[in-house]
Short mmCIF file of C-alpha atoms and ligand atoms in Angstrom, two decimals:
data_model
loop_
_atom_site.label_atom_id
_atom_site.label_comp_id
_atom_site.label_asym_id
_atom_site.label_seq_id
_atom_site.Cartn_x
_atom_site.Cartn_y
_atom_site.Cartn_z
CA MET A 234 -0.36 18.69 21.18
CA PRO A 235 1.12 16.25 23.76
CA ARG A 236 4.89 16.13 24.08
CA ILE A 237 6.14 12.64 23.27
CA LEU A 238 9.51 10.96 23.68
CA ALA A 239 9.68 8.53 20.74
CA ILE A 240 12.05 5.56 20.94
CA ASP A 241 13.03 3.07 18.22
CA ILE A 242 15.23 0.13 19.25
CA GLY A 243 16.69 -2.04 16.48
CA GLY A 244 19.28 -4.79 16.51
CA THR A 245 21.84 -2.48 14.85
CA ARG A 246 20.77 1.10 15.59
CA MET A 247 18.52 2.81 18.09
CA ARG A 248 16.99 6.28 18.09
CA ALA A 249 15.33 8.73 20.43
CA GLY A 250 13.21 11.60 19.12
CA ALA A 251 11.03 14.48 20.31
CA PHE A 252 7.61 14.14 18.70
CA ASP A 253 4.46 16.29 18.82
CA GLY A 254 2.83 15.23 15.55
CA GLU A 255 6.09 16.16 13.89
CA LEU A 256 9.56 14.80 14.55
CA LEU A 257 11.33 17.85 16.01
CA THR A 258 14.75 16.36 16.58
CA GLN A 259 16.38 12.96 17.03
CA GLU A 260 19.52 11.22 18.19
CA VAL A 261 20.80 7.99 16.68
CA LEU A 262 23.33 5.58 18.15
CA ALA A 263 24.67 2.06 17.58
CA THR A 264 22.77 -0.49 19.68
CA GLU A 265 25.76 -2.78 20.28
CA VAL A 266 23.49 -5.48 21.71
CA GLU A 267 26.50 -7.51 22.85
CA ARG A 268 27.05 -4.95 25.64
CA GLY A 269 23.86 -6.22 27.27
CA PRO A 270 20.49 -4.65 28.13
CA GLU A 271 21.70 -2.59 31.09
CA ASP A 272 24.39 -0.78 29.11
CA VAL A 273 22.21 -0.32 26.02
CA ILE A 274 19.31 1.11 28.03
CA LYS A 275 21.61 3.45 29.93
CA ARG A 276 22.97 4.93 26.69
CA LEU A 277 19.46 5.18 25.24
CA ILE A 278 18.27 7.11 28.31
CA GLN A 279 21.23 9.50 27.94
CA ALA A 280 20.36 10.05 24.27
CA SER A 281 16.72 10.67 25.26
CA GLN A 282 17.76 13.26 27.83
CA GLU A 283 19.89 14.95 25.17
CA VAL A 284 16.90 15.07 22.80
CA LEU A 285 14.64 16.62 25.47
CA ARG A 286 17.36 19.12 26.35
CA LYS A 287 17.66 20.15 22.67
CA VAL A 288 13.92 20.94 22.39
CA GLY A 289 13.77 22.44 25.89
CA TRP A 290 11.13 20.03 27.25
CA GLU A 291 11.40 19.62 31.03
CA LYS A 292 8.29 17.48 31.18
CA ILE A 293 6.76 15.05 28.67
CA ASP A 294 3.25 13.63 28.38
CA GLY A 295 4.03 10.17 27.06
CA ILE A 296 6.63 7.75 25.71
CA GLY A 297 6.18 5.68 22.54
CA MET A 298 8.50 2.76 21.89
CA ALA A 299 9.08 0.64 18.79
CA VAL A 300 10.96 -2.51 19.82
CA PRO A 301 11.82 -5.88 18.23
CA GLY A 302 9.28 -8.65 18.87
CA PRO A 303 8.31 -10.82 20.58
CA LEU A 304 7.08 -8.42 23.22
CA ASP A 305 4.23 -8.01 25.68
CA ARG A 306 2.32 -4.77 25.07
CA VAL A 307 0.47 -4.98 28.39
CA LYS A 308 3.50 -5.70 30.59
CA LYS A 309 5.61 -3.48 28.30
CA THR A 310 8.42 -6.04 28.17
CA ILE A 311 10.84 -7.23 25.47
CA ASN A 312 10.90 -11.05 25.40
CA SER A 313 14.02 -12.55 23.79
CA PRO A 314 14.08 -11.21 20.21
CA PRO A 315 16.21 -13.47 17.97
CA ASN A 316 18.53 -10.58 17.09
CA MET A 317 19.00 -9.46 20.72
CA PRO A 318 20.36 -12.37 22.77
CA GLY A 319 20.08 -11.88 26.55
CA TRP A 320 17.05 -9.56 26.32
CA ASP A 321 14.75 -11.85 28.28
CA ASN A 322 11.69 -10.26 29.83
CA ILE A 323 13.18 -6.75 29.94
CA PRO A 324 10.62 -4.27 31.41
CA ILE A 325 11.62 -1.54 28.96
CA GLY A 326 8.35 0.38 29.38
CA GLU A 327 8.57 0.56 33.19
CA ILE A 328 12.22 1.58 33.12
CA PHE A 329 11.41 4.57 30.88
CA GLU A 330 8.24 5.42 32.83
CA GLU A 331 10.27 5.70 36.02
CA GLU A 332 13.05 7.65 34.37
CA PHE A 333 10.83 10.19 32.60
CA SER A 334 7.68 10.18 34.81
CA ALA A 335 5.26 9.60 31.92
CA PRO A 336 3.24 6.61 30.66
CA ALA A 337 4.92 4.40 28.06
CA PHE A 338 3.27 2.53 25.17
CA ILE A 339 5.14 -0.11 23.19
CA ASP A 340 4.62 -1.98 19.94
CA ASN A 341 6.75 -4.06 17.61
CA ASP A 342 9.03 -2.35 15.11
CA ALA A 343 7.18 -3.49 11.97
CA ASN A 344 3.79 -2.37 13.31
CA ALA A 345 5.25 0.96 14.40
CA ALA A 346 6.89 1.54 11.03
CA ALA A 347 3.63 0.67 9.28
CA LEU A 348 1.74 3.12 11.48
CA GLY A 349 4.31 5.90 11.00
CA GLU A 350 4.21 5.59 7.20
CA ALA A 351 0.43 5.09 7.11
CA VAL A 352 -0.46 8.16 9.20
CA TYR A 353 2.35 10.61 8.34
CA GLY A 354 4.20 9.26 5.30
CA ALA A 355 3.55 7.42 2.04
CA GLY A 356 0.09 6.22 3.17
CA LYS A 357 -1.19 9.54 4.51
CA GLY A 358 -4.94 9.85 3.99
CA ALA A 359 -5.44 6.23 2.83
CA SER A 360 -8.05 4.08 4.64
CA VAL A 361 -6.22 0.74 4.42
CA VAL A 362 -2.42 0.59 4.27
CA THR A 363 -0.20 -2.49 4.29
CA TYR A 364 3.52 -2.21 4.92
CA PHE A 365 6.38 -4.59 4.13
CA THR A 366 9.77 -4.12 5.72
CA VAL A 367 12.31 -5.96 3.57
CA SER A 368 15.69 -6.18 5.28
CA THR A 369 17.53 -9.05 7.03
CA GLY A 370 14.08 -10.63 7.40
CA ILE A 371 10.67 -9.53 6.12
CA GLY A 372 8.15 -7.98 8.53
CA GLY A 373 4.69 -6.62 7.93
CA GLY A 374 2.03 -4.33 9.29
CA CYS A 375 -1.56 -3.56 8.45
CA VAL A 376 -3.08 -0.18 9.34
CA ILE A 377 -6.81 0.31 8.99
CA LYS A 378 -8.25 3.84 9.33
CA GLY A 379 -5.15 4.98 11.19
CA HIS A 380 -4.98 2.07 13.63
CA ILE A 381 -2.75 -1.00 13.77
CA PHE A 382 -4.54 -4.30 13.21
CA HIS A 383 -3.01 -6.45 15.98
CA GLY A 384 -4.92 -9.73 15.65
CA ALA A 385 -6.33 -11.88 18.46
CA GLY A 386 -2.95 -12.75 19.93
CA ASP A 387 -1.09 -9.57 18.95
CA ASN A 388 0.84 -11.22 16.12
CA ALA A 389 -1.09 -10.32 12.97
CA ALA A 390 0.47 -9.36 9.64
CA GLU A 391 3.45 -11.71 9.54
CA PHE A 392 3.70 -11.02 5.81
CA GLY A 393 7.21 -12.52 5.68
CA HIS A 394 5.95 -15.98 6.62
CA GLN A 395 3.28 -16.45 3.99
CA LYS A 396 4.02 -19.77 2.29
CA LEU A 397 4.82 -19.21 -1.37
CA ASP A 398 6.75 -22.39 -2.25
CA PRO A 399 6.23 -25.42 0.01
CA PHE A 400 9.34 -27.06 -1.48
CA GLY A 401 11.41 -23.88 -1.29
CA PRO A 402 14.37 -22.94 0.90
CA PRO A 403 14.13 -23.35 4.70
CA CYS A 404 13.00 -20.34 6.73
CA GLY A 405 13.99 -19.13 10.21
CA CYS A 406 10.46 -19.95 11.42
CA GLY A 407 11.02 -23.67 10.80
CA GLY A 408 8.91 -23.72 7.63
CA ARG A 409 9.88 -23.76 3.96
CA GLY A 410 9.48 -21.33 1.09
CA CYS A 411 8.20 -18.39 3.13
CA LEU A 412 8.46 -14.98 1.46
CA GLU A 413 11.27 -14.18 3.92
CA ALA A 414 13.27 -17.22 2.75
CA LEU A 415 12.88 -16.08 -0.88
CA ALA A 416 13.16 -12.29 -0.95
CA SER A 417 14.81 -10.95 2.23
CA GLY A 418 18.32 -9.49 2.24
CA THR A 419 19.52 -12.76 3.75
CA ALA A 420 17.82 -14.78 0.99
CA ILE A 421 19.29 -12.54 -1.72
CA ALA A 422 22.82 -12.96 -0.33
CA LYS A 423 22.36 -16.74 0.02
CA LYS A 424 21.10 -17.17 -3.53
CA ALA A 425 23.92 -15.02 -4.92
CA LYS A 426 26.50 -17.13 -3.07
CA GLU A 427 25.03 -20.35 -4.48
CA LEU A 428 25.20 -19.02 -8.04
CA LEU A 429 28.59 -17.37 -7.56
CA ILE A 430 30.40 -20.71 -7.09
CA HIS A 431 29.59 -21.60 -10.71
CA ASN A 432 30.21 -18.12 -12.13
CA PRO A 433 33.90 -17.21 -11.80
CA GLN A 434 33.44 -14.32 -14.27
CA SER A 435 30.78 -12.48 -12.20
CA LEU A 436 31.57 -8.89 -11.27
CA LEU A 437 30.39 -9.71 -7.75
CA TRP A 438 33.66 -11.60 -7.16
CA GLN A 439 35.58 -8.34 -7.70
CA ILE A 440 33.25 -6.33 -5.48
CA VAL A 441 33.79 -8.71 -2.55
CA ARG A 442 37.50 -9.09 -3.45
CA GLY A 443 37.23 -12.85 -3.83
CA ASP A 444 35.75 -13.41 -0.36
CA ILE A 445 32.38 -15.12 -0.84
CA GLU A 446 31.53 -14.65 2.85
CA LYS A 447 31.38 -10.88 2.24
CA VAL A 448 28.45 -11.22 -0.20
CA SER A 449 25.48 -9.19 1.04
CA ALA A 450 22.29 -7.90 -0.60
CA LYS A 451 23.92 -4.46 -0.79
CA TYR A 452 26.88 -5.78 -2.84
CA VAL A 453 24.55 -7.83 -5.05
CA ALA A 454 22.62 -4.60 -5.74
CA GLN A 455 25.87 -2.79 -6.54
CA ALA A 456 26.91 -5.50 -9.00
CA ALA A 457 23.42 -5.61 -10.55
CA SER A 458 23.40 -1.85 -11.08
CA GLN A 459 26.65 -2.27 -13.03
CA GLY A 460 25.00 -4.85 -15.27
CA ASP A 461 26.25 -8.09 -13.66
CA ALA A 462 24.01 -10.84 -15.11
CA LEU A 463 24.12 -13.10 -12.04
CA SER A 464 23.17 -10.28 -9.67
CA LEU A 465 20.43 -9.02 -11.99
CA ARG A 466 18.96 -12.53 -12.04
CA VAL A 467 19.02 -12.73 -8.21
CA PHE A 468 17.11 -9.43 -7.91
CA GLN A 469 14.69 -10.42 -10.67
CA GLU A 470 13.84 -13.60 -8.74
CA ALA A 471 13.59 -11.88 -5.35
CA GLY A 472 11.37 -9.24 -6.97
CA PHE A 473 9.17 -11.97 -8.44
CA TRP A 474 8.60 -13.56 -5.00
CA LEU A 475 8.07 -10.19 -3.34
CA GLY A 476 5.52 -9.31 -6.03
CA LEU A 477 3.70 -12.59 -5.44
CA GLY A 478 3.67 -11.90 -1.69
CA ILE A 479 2.30 -8.40 -2.32
CA ALA A 480 -0.42 -9.79 -4.63
CA ASN A 481 -1.60 -12.11 -1.84
CA ILE A 482 -1.78 -9.22 0.61
CA ILE A 483 -3.66 -7.06 -1.92
CA ASN A 484 -6.18 -9.88 -2.38
CA LEU A 485 -6.59 -10.33 1.39
CA PHE A 486 -6.79 -6.71 2.60
CA ASN A 487 -7.79 -4.64 -0.43
CA PRO A 488 -5.34 -1.86 0.55
CA LYS A 489 -5.20 1.58 -1.05
CA VAL A 490 -1.44 1.73 -0.57
CA VAL A 491 1.23 -0.96 -0.20
CA ILE A 492 4.38 0.60 1.24
CA LEU A 493 7.78 -1.05 0.87
CA GLY A 494 10.47 -0.15 3.42
CA GLY A 495 13.70 -1.66 4.75
CA GLY A 496 17.28 -1.78 3.48
CA VAL A 497 16.65 -4.05 0.48
CA ILE A 498 14.27 -1.46 -1.01
CA ASN A 499 17.25 0.91 -1.28
CA ALA A 500 18.09 -1.20 -4.36
CA GLY A 501 15.28 0.81 -6.02
CA GLU A 502 13.95 -0.32 -9.39
CA LEU A 503 16.09 -3.48 -9.30
CA ILE A 504 13.54 -4.92 -6.88
CA LEU A 505 10.58 -2.53 -7.26
CA LYS A 506 10.11 -3.07 -11.00
CA PRO A 507 9.71 -6.88 -10.95
CA ALA A 508 7.77 -6.73 -7.66
CA ARG A 509 5.27 -4.20 -9.05
CA GLU A 510 4.88 -6.06 -12.36
CA ILE A 511 4.12 -9.39 -10.68
CA ALA A 512 1.90 -7.88 -7.98
CA PHE A 513 -0.31 -6.09 -10.53
CA GLN A 514 -0.34 -9.16 -12.78
CA LYS A 515 -1.27 -11.66 -10.04
CA ALA A 516 -3.66 -9.65 -7.86
CA ILE A 517 -7.38 -9.71 -8.65
CA PRO A 518 -7.89 -6.92 -11.26
CA GLN A 519 -10.52 -4.95 -9.28
CA LEU A 520 -8.18 -4.84 -6.28
CA ALA A 521 -5.07 -4.17 -8.36
CA SER A 522 -6.78 -1.25 -10.10
CA ILE A 523 -7.07 0.88 -6.94
CA VAL A 524 -3.76 0.09 -5.23
CA GLU A 525 -0.55 2.07 -5.27
CA ILE A 526 2.75 0.28 -4.52
CA THR A 527 5.27 2.77 -3.26
CA PRO A 528 8.56 2.95 -1.34
CA ALA A 529 8.51 4.25 2.25
CA GLN A 530 8.85 8.02 2.60
CA PHE A 531 10.77 8.26 5.87
CA GLY A 532 13.80 6.08 5.02
CA GLU A 533 15.17 4.96 8.37
CA LEU A 534 12.66 6.92 10.44
CA PRO A 535 9.18 5.36 10.05
CA GLY A 536 9.65 3.48 13.37
CA LEU A 537 10.23 6.75 15.21
CA TYR A 538 7.15 8.41 13.68
CA GLY A 539 5.16 5.27 14.50
CA ALA A 540 6.43 5.16 18.09
CA GLY A 541 5.30 8.78 18.48
CA GLU A 542 1.86 7.97 17.05
CA VAL A 543 1.54 4.85 19.27
CA ALA A 544 2.00 7.12 22.31
CA LEU A 545 -0.51 9.71 21.02
CA GLN A 546 -3.09 6.95 20.48
CA GLY A 547 -2.24 5.39 23.84
CA LEU A 548 -2.86 8.68 25.63
CA ARG A 549 -6.24 8.94 23.83
CA GLY A 550 -7.13 5.32 24.75
CA GLU A 551 -7.28 4.35 21.07
CA LEU A 552 -4.63 1.65 20.86
CA ASP A 553 -7.00 -1.30 20.69
CA ILE A 554 -9.72 0.04 18.43
CA LEU A 555 -8.88 -2.85 16.07
ZN1 ZN B 261 8.91 -18.48 7.71
#
């Protein structure tokens, strides 16, 4: 099996791992994007060297990288992701190729996570897998027979920007009522804040010690799990919209497995229960009857598994089968 250096760069954390079909070891560090690309990349290279030292690999066969979009897979560059200011046209692939003398293959973080879960995790063995990452925003990925469906311009599967309510809240994309504007961590926090102003008795006030700016999806989940009515309502609504978004994707792709990953899914049944109920209720019955809706298996690591698989497929010349 080829020896792969797998890299996952996120706005908050970044990871390096040794991968040969299994994740042998990994290092994780804070990205600290404000320190700029040069400093971040330098620390990531050091972490990568540490990983290779731990597994005793002096030489590697390939490098797989999961990075925030937008990106250019051919030029292997990162092109100004919204959560990484100053990262304009960074030739991340070339930098790693020179450093580690092996070919690099890059893809966006949501696609990589989808691939990692589809091939090795919760979607293992399934022919068509769709993946939602529900965190600050909502990303998506579609994996068909073990390969990422990229679309004509490399931007397929923007599940977070399906239009669910044309008169709904504004979205970061400039539109209104996208799934992301209704069910992401950011949307959950925003909705809770709006309701909180009129609910002085909500437990959420105590959890954030009276500071409304501290309200986050995580705290809303904490309050909801302790029975706070306002927070339960917020999750019920977010789950409804997520379920509707999932139903649309089931109707479009006829997946065997829909995998839900990202920080918001850590809220467990608070979001999964309403999302599942609505998805099964709204999807076409024949399609609903064969689909499984399940949380991601690898927690924070699907991107690293996916990056490893991207490199394996790149080395085999299989990246653009779809
Ligand atoms: Zn949008």
